[in-house]
GROMACS .gro file of C-alpha atoms in nm:
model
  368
    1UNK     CA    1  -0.106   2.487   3.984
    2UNK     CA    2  -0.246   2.160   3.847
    3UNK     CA    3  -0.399   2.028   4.168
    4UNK     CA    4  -0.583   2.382   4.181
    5UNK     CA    5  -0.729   2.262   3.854
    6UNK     CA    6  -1.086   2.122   3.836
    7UNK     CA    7  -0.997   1.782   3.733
    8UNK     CA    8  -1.072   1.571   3.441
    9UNK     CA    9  -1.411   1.425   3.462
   10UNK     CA   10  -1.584   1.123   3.232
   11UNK     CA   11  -1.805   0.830   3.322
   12UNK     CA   12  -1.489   0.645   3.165
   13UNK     CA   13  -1.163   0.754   3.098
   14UNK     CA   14  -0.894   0.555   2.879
   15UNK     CA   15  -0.506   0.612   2.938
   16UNK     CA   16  -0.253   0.532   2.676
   17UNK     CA   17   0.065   0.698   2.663
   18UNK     CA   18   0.188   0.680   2.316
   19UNK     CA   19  -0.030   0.606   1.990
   20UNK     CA   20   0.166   0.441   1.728
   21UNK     CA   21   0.142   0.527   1.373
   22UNK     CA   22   0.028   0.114   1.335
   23UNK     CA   23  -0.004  -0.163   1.606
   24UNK     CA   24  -0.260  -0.399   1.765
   25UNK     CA   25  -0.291  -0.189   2.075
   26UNK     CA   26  -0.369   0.128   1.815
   27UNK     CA   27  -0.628  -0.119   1.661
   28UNK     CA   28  -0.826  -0.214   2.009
   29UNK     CA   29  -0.828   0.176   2.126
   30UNK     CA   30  -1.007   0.253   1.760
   31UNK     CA   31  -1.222  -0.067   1.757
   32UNK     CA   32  -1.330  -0.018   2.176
   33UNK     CA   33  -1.373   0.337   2.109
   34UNK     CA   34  -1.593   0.293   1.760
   35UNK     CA   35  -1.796   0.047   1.924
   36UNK     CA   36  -1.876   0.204   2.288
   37UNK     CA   37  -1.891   0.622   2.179
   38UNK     CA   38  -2.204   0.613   2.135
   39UNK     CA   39  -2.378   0.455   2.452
   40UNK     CA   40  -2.087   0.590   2.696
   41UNK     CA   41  -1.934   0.933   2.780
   42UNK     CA   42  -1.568   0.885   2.741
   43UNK     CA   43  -1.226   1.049   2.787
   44UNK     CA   44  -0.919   0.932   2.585
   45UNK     CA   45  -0.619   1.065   2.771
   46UNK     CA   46  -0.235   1.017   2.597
   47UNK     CA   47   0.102   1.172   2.663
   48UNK     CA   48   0.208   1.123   2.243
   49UNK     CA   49   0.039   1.060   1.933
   50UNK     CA   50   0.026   0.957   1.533
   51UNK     CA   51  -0.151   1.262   1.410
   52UNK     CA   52  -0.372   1.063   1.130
   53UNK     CA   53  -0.430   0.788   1.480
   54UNK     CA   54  -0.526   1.084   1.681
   55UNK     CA   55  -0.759   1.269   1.399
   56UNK     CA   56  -0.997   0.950   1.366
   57UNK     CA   57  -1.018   0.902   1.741
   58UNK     CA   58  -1.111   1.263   1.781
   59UNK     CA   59  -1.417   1.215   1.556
   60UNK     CA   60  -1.564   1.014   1.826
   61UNK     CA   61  -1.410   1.084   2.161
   62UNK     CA   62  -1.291   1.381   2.334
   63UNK     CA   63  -0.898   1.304   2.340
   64UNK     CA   64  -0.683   1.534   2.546
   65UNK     CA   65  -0.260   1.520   2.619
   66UNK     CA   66  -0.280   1.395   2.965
   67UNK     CA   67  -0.015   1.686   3.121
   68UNK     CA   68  -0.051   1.520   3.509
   69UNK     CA   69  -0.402   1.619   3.616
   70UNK     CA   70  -0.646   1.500   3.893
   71UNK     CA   71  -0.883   1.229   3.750
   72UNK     CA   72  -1.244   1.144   3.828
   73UNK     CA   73  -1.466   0.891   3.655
   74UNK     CA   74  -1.648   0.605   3.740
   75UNK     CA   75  -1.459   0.365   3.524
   76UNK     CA   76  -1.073   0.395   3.441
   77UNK     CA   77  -0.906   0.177   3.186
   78UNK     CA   78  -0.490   0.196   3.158
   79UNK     CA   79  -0.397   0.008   2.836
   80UNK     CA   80  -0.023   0.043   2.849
   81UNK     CA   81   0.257  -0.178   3.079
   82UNK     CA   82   0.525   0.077   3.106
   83UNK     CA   83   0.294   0.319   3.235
   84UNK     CA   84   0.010   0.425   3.478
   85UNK     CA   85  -0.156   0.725   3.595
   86UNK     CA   86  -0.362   0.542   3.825
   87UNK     CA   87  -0.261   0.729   4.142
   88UNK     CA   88  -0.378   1.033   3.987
   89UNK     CA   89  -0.754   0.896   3.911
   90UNK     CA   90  -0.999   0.867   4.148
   91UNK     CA   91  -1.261   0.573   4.021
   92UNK     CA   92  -1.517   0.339   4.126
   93UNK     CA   93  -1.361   0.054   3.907
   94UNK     CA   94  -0.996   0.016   3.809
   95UNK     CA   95  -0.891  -0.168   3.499
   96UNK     CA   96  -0.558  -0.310   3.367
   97UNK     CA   97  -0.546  -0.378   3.034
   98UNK     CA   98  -0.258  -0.677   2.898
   99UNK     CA   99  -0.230  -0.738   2.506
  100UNK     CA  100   0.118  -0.920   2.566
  101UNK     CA  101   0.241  -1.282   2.629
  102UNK     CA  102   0.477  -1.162   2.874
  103UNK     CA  103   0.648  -1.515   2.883
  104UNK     CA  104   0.725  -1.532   2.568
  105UNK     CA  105   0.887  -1.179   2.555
  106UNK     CA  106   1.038  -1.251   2.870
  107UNK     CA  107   0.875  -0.881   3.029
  108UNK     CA  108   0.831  -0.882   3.358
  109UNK     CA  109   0.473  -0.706   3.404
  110UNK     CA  110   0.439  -0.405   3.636
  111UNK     CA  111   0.085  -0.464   3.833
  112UNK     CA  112  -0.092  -0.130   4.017
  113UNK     CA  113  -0.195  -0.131   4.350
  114UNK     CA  114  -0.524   0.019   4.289
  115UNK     CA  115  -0.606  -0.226   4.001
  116UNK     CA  116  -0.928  -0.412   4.077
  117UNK     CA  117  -0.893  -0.651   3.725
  118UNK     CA  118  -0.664  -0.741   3.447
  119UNK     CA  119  -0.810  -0.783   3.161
  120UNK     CA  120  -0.608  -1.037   2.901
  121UNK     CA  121  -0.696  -1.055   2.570
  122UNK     CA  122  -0.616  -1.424   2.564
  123UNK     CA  123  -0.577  -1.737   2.745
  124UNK     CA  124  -0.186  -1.691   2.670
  125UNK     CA  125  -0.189  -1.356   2.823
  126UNK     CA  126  -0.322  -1.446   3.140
  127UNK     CA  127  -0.143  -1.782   3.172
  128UNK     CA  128   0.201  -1.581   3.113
  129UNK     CA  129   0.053  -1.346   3.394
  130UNK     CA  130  -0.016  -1.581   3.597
  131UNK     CA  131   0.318  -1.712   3.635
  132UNK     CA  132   0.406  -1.328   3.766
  133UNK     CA  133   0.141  -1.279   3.947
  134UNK     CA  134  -0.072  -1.580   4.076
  135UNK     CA  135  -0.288  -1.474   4.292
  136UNK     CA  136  -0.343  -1.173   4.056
  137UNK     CA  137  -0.712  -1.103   3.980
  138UNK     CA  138  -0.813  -1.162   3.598
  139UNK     CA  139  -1.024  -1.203   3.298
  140UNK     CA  140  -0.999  -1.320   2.938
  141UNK     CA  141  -1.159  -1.031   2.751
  142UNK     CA  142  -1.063  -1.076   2.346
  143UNK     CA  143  -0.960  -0.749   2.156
  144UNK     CA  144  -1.289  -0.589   1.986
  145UNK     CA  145  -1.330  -0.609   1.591
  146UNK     CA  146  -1.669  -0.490   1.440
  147UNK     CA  147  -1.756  -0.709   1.133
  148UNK     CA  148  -1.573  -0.578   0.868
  149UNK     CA  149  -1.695  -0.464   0.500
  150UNK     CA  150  -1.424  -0.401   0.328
  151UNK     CA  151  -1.411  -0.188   0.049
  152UNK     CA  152  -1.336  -0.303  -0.316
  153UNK     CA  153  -0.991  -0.239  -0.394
  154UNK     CA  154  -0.921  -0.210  -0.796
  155UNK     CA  155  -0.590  -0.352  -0.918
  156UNK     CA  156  -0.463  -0.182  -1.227
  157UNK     CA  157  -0.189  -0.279  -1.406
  158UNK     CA  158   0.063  -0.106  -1.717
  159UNK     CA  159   0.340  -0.194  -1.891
  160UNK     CA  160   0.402   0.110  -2.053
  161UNK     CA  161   0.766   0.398  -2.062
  162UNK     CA  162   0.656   0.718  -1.836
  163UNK     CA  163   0.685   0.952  -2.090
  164UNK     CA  164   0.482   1.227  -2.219
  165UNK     CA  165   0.357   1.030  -2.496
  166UNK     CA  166   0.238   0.774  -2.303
  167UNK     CA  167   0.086   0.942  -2.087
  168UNK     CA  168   0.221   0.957  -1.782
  169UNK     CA  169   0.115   1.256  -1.664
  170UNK     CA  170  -0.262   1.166  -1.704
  171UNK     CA  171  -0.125   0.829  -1.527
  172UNK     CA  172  -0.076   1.062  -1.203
  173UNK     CA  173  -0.366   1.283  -1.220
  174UNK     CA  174  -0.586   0.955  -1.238
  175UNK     CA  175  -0.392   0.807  -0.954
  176UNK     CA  176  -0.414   1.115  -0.736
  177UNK     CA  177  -0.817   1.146  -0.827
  178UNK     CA  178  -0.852   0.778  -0.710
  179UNK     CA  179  -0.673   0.883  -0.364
  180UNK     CA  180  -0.914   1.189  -0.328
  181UNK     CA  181  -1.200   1.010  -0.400
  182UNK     CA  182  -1.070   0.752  -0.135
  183UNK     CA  183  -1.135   0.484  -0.352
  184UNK     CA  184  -0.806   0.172  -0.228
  185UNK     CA  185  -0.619   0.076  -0.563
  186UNK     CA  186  -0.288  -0.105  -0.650
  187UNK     CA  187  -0.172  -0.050  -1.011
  188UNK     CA  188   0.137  -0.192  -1.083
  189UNK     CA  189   0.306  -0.013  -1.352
  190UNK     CA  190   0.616  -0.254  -1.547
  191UNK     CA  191   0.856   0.052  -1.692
  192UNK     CA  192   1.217   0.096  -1.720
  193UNK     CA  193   1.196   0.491  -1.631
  194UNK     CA  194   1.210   0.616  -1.287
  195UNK     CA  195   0.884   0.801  -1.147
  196UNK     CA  196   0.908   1.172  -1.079
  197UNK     CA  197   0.661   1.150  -0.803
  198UNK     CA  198   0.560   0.957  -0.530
  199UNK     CA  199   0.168   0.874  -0.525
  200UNK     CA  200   0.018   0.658  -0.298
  201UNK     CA  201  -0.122   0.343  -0.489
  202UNK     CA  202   0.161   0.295  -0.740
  203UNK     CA  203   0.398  -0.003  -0.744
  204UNK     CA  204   0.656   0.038  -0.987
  205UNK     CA  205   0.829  -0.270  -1.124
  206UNK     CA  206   1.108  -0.358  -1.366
  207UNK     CA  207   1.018  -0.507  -1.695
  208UNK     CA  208   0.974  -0.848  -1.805
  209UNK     CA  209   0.878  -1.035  -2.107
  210UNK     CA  210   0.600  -1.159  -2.010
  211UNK     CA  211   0.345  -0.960  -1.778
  212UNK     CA  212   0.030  -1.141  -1.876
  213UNK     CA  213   0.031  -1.324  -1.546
  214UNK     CA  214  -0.029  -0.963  -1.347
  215UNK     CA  215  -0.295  -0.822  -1.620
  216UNK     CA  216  -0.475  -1.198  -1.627
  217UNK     CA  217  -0.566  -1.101  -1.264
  218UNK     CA  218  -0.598  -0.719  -1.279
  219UNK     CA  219  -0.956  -0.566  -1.287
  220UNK     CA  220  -0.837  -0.301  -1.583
  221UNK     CA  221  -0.540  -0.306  -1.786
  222UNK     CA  222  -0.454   0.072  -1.802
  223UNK     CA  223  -0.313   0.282  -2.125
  224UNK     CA  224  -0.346   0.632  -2.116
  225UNK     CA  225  -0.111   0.759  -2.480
  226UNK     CA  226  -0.194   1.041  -2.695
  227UNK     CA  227  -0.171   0.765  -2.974
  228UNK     CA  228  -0.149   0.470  -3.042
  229UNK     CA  229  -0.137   0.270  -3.417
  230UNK     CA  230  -0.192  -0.112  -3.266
  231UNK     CA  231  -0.133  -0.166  -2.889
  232UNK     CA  232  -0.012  -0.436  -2.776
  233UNK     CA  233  -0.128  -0.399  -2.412
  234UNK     CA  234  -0.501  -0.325  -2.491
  235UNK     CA  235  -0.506  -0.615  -2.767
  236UNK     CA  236  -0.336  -0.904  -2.461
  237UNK     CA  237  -0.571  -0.800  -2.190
  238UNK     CA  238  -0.868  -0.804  -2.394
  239UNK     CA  239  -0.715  -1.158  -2.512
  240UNK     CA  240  -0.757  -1.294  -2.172
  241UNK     CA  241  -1.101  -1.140  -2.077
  242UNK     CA  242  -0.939  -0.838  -1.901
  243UNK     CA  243  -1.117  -0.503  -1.969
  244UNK     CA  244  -0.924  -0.175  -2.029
  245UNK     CA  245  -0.932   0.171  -1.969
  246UNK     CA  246  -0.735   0.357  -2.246
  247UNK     CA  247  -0.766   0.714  -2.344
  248UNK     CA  248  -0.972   0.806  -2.668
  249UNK     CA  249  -0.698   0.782  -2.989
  250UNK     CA  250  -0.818   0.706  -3.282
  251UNK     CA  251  -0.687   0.313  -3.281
  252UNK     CA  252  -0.913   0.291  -2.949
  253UNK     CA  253  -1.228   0.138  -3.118
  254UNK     CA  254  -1.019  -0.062  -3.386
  255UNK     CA  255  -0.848  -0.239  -3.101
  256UNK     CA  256  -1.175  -0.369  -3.015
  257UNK     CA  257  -1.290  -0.144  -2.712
  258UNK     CA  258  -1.718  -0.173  -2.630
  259UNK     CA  259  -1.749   0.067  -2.366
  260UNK     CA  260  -1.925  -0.048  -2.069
  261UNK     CA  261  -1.868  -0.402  -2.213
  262UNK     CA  262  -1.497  -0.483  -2.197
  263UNK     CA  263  -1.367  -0.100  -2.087
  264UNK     CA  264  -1.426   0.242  -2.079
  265UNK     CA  265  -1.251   0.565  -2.253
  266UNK     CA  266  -1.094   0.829  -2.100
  267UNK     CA  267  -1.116   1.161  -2.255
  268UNK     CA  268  -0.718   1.361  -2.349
  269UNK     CA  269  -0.786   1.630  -2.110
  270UNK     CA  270  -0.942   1.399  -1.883
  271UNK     CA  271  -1.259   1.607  -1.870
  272UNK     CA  272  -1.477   1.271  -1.799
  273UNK     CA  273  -1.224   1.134  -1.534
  274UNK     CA  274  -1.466   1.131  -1.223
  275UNK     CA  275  -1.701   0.950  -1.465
  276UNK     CA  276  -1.469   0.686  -1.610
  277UNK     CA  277  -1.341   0.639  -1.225
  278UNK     CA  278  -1.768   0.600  -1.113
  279UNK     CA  279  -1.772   0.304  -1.372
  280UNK     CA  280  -1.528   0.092  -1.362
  281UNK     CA  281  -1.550   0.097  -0.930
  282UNK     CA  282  -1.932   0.098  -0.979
  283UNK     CA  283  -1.897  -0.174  -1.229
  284UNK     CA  284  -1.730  -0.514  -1.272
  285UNK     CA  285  -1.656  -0.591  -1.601
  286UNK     CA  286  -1.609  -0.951  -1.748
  287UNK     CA  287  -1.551  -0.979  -2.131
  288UNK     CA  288  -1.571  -1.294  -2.281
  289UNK     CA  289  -1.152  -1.321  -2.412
  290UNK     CA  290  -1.128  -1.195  -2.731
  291UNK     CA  291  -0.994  -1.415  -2.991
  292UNK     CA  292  -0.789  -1.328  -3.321
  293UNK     CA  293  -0.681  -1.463  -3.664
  294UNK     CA  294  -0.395  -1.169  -3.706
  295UNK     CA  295  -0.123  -1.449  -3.846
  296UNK     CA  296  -0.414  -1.540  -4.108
  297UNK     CA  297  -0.294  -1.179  -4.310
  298UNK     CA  298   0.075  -1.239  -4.248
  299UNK     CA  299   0.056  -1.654  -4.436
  300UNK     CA  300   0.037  -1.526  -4.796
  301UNK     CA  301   0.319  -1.319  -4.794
  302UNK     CA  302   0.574  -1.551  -4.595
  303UNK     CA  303   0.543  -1.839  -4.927
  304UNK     CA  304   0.574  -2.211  -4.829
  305UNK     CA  305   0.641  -2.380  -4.529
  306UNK     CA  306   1.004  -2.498  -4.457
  307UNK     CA  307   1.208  -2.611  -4.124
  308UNK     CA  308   1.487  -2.404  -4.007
  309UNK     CA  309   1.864  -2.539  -3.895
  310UNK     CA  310   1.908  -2.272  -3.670
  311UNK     CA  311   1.999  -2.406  -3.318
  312UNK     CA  312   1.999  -2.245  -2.989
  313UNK     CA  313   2.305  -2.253  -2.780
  314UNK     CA  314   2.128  -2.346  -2.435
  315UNK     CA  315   2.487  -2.248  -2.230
  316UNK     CA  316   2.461  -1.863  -2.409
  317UNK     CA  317   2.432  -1.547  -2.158
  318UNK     CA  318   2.309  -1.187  -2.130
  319UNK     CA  319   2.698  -1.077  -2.137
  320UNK     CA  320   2.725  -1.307  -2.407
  321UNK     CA  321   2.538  -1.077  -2.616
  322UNK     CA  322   2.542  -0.747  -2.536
  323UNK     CA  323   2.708  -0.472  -2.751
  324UNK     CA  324   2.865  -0.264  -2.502
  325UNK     CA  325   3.035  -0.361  -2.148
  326UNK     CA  326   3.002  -0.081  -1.870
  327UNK     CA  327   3.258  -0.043  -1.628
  328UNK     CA  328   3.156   0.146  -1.280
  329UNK     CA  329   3.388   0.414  -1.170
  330UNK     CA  330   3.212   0.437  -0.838
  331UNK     CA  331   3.001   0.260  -0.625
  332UNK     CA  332   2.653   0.206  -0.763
  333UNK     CA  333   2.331  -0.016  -0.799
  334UNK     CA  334   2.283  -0.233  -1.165
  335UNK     CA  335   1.971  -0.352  -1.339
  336UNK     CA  336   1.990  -0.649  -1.141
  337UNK     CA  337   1.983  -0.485  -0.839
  338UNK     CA  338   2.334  -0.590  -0.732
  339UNK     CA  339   2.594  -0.360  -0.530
  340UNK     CA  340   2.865  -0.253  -0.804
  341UNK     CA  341   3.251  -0.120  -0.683
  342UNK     CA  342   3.443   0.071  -0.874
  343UNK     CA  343   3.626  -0.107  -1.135
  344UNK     CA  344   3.345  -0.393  -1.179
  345UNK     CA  345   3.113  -0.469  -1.447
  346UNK     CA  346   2.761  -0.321  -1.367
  347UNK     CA  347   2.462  -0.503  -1.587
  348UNK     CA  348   2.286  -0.226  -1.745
  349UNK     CA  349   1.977  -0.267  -1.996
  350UNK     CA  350   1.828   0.071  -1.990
  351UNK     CA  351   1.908   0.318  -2.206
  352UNK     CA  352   1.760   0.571  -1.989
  353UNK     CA  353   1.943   0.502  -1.718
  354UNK     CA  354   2.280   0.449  -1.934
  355UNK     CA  355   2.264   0.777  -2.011
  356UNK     CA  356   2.249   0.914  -1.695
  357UNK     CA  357   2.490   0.760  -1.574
  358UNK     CA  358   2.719   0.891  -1.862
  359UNK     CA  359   2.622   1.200  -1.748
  360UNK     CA  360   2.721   1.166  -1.409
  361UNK     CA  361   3.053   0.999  -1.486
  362UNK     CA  362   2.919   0.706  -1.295
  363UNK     CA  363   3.034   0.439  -1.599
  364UNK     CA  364   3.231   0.393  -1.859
  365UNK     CA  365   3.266   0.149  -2.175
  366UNK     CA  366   3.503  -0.091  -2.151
  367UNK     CA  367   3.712  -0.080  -2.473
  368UNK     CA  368   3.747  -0.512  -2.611
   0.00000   0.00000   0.00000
């Protein structure tokens, strides 16, 4: 029934049996195709594919599962090893596409009959081939890669609990508007709570002490509360010249927030999102760090200066301290990311988690 067909006709046709969801081969079909569409009539022929792989080739190319059908074109280019439909395709010019240092892999490469060229996309390549093959007919043809332009990609960053105070849902409705509006963004988020949804973009971290390093290097420190009296995380980023996007409570202005200056605002109900989102990606902001005489308002009530004989114990640890011991009573993961049995002391900080754990019968306090 398939040689009654008509066959599959294209001045070139392009053979690659399976499309990866990422890969250097998946990078030279998208970059050869991008670059040729337009000046060459072209059939992309596969046996499987990444859907989101397949959707962006289609926007260029015809692309068609290749189901064993008679071939014609004038130029046919096989871009896999394992496999070749060459004795299916009738062409004026066969091609044989290696992306592989055979050698090194220690492949042995499976050459066509029909082949009139292999093209290697190095030196390496075809000195690897060469040693299978010598007498093997080739050229050095290096993969394709249009100049690239890149687009900005914002990094955010909060240290903030994902709660409904704070925020958190607005937190996700801003992330998922960034991710419609395709605009690339990492925003690192330092919490001790565990996110209720996965949304492309966030990174959550455990806390530290000290995450002025990551918002010294962000573009916009985020904090998104329904209030706020004094924030800390507004009042450090603007300390080091990092502007901030913060939602509009009534301690917003006080902090020292000069929109379009060293932030912007965010309305509660997020009714000027796309806007706030069109500024700071349109705009890159660079506030002058903000200095501050806060201790000036704490000196006359602390009276005079004196030394202190306390001394740290340099040898003290985190066990050493902590009010309660938790024993496992099965097998789980502790705030230090180590493996706990049951019966072994599991390092917990978070009183979230604690909790849960209760709750689960996953712990218990060891009685001292």
């Amino acid at each position: 029934l398939i040689d009654r067909e008509a066959p599959l006709t294209a001045q070139v046709v392009m053979y690659l049996r399976f499309i990866s969801k990422l890969g250097g081969v998946e990078t030279f079909v998208y970059e050869w195709i991008k670059r040729f569409h337009k000046e060459h009539d072209i059939l992309f022929l596969y046996d499987e594919a990444d859907p989101q792989q397949l959707l962006r080739l289609r926007q260029m190319v015809k692309c068609q599962i290749y189901k064993g059908e008679k071939v014609e074109c004038e130029t046919y280019l096989n871009v896999n090893f394992n496999k070749n439909i060459a004795d299916n395709v009738k062409a004026k010019l066969y091609l044989d596409m290696c992306h592989t240092d055979y050698d090194a892999m220690g492949w042995q490469y499976t050459t066509h009959p029909k082949t009139d060229i292999t093209l290697c996309v190095s030196k390496v390549v075809e000195k690897a081939l060469k040693k299978q093959y010598p007498k093997l007919k080739t050229e050095v043809v290096p993969n394709l890669l249009e100049q690239p332009k890149p687009k900005r990609t914002l990094f955010l960053v909060s240290a903030t609990r994902l709660s409904w105070e704070k925020g958190y849902w607005r937190m996700k409705e801003f992330a998922k508007r960034l991710n419609e509006r395709k605009i690339p963004f990492t925003w690192l988020v330092f919490t001790n709570d565990l996110p209720d949804e996965e949304i492309d973009g966030f990174v959550f971290m455990k806390p530290r002490l000290n995450v002025l390093d990551f918002v010294a290097r962000a573009d916009y420190l985020v904090q998104l509360s329904n209030t706020e009296a004094d924030p800390y995380s507004p009042k450090e980023a603007l300390s080091v010249g990092t502007p901030i996007i913060t939602t509009n409570y009534p301690s917003t202005y006080e902090t020292g927030m000069e929109v379009g200056k060293n932030g912007y605002v965010l309305d509660m109900e997020l009714e000027n999102l796309d806007e706030v989102i069109e500024n700071m990606y349109k705009h890159t902001l660079k506030p002058k760090p903000m200095t501050n005489d806060y201790d000036t308002a704490w000196l006359k009530h602390l009276g005079k200066k004196t030394k202190s004989s306390y001394k740290y114990d340099k040898n003290e640890k985190i066990e050493d301290i902590l009010e309660d011991i938790w024993i496992a009573k099965r097998r789980l993961k502790d705030d230090e990311g180590k493996i706990v049995k049951k019966g072994e002391v599991a390092k917990l900080y978070s009183s979230q988690r604690i909790r849960q754990l209760l709750e689960y019968n996953m712990i218990e306090r060891k009685v001292t």
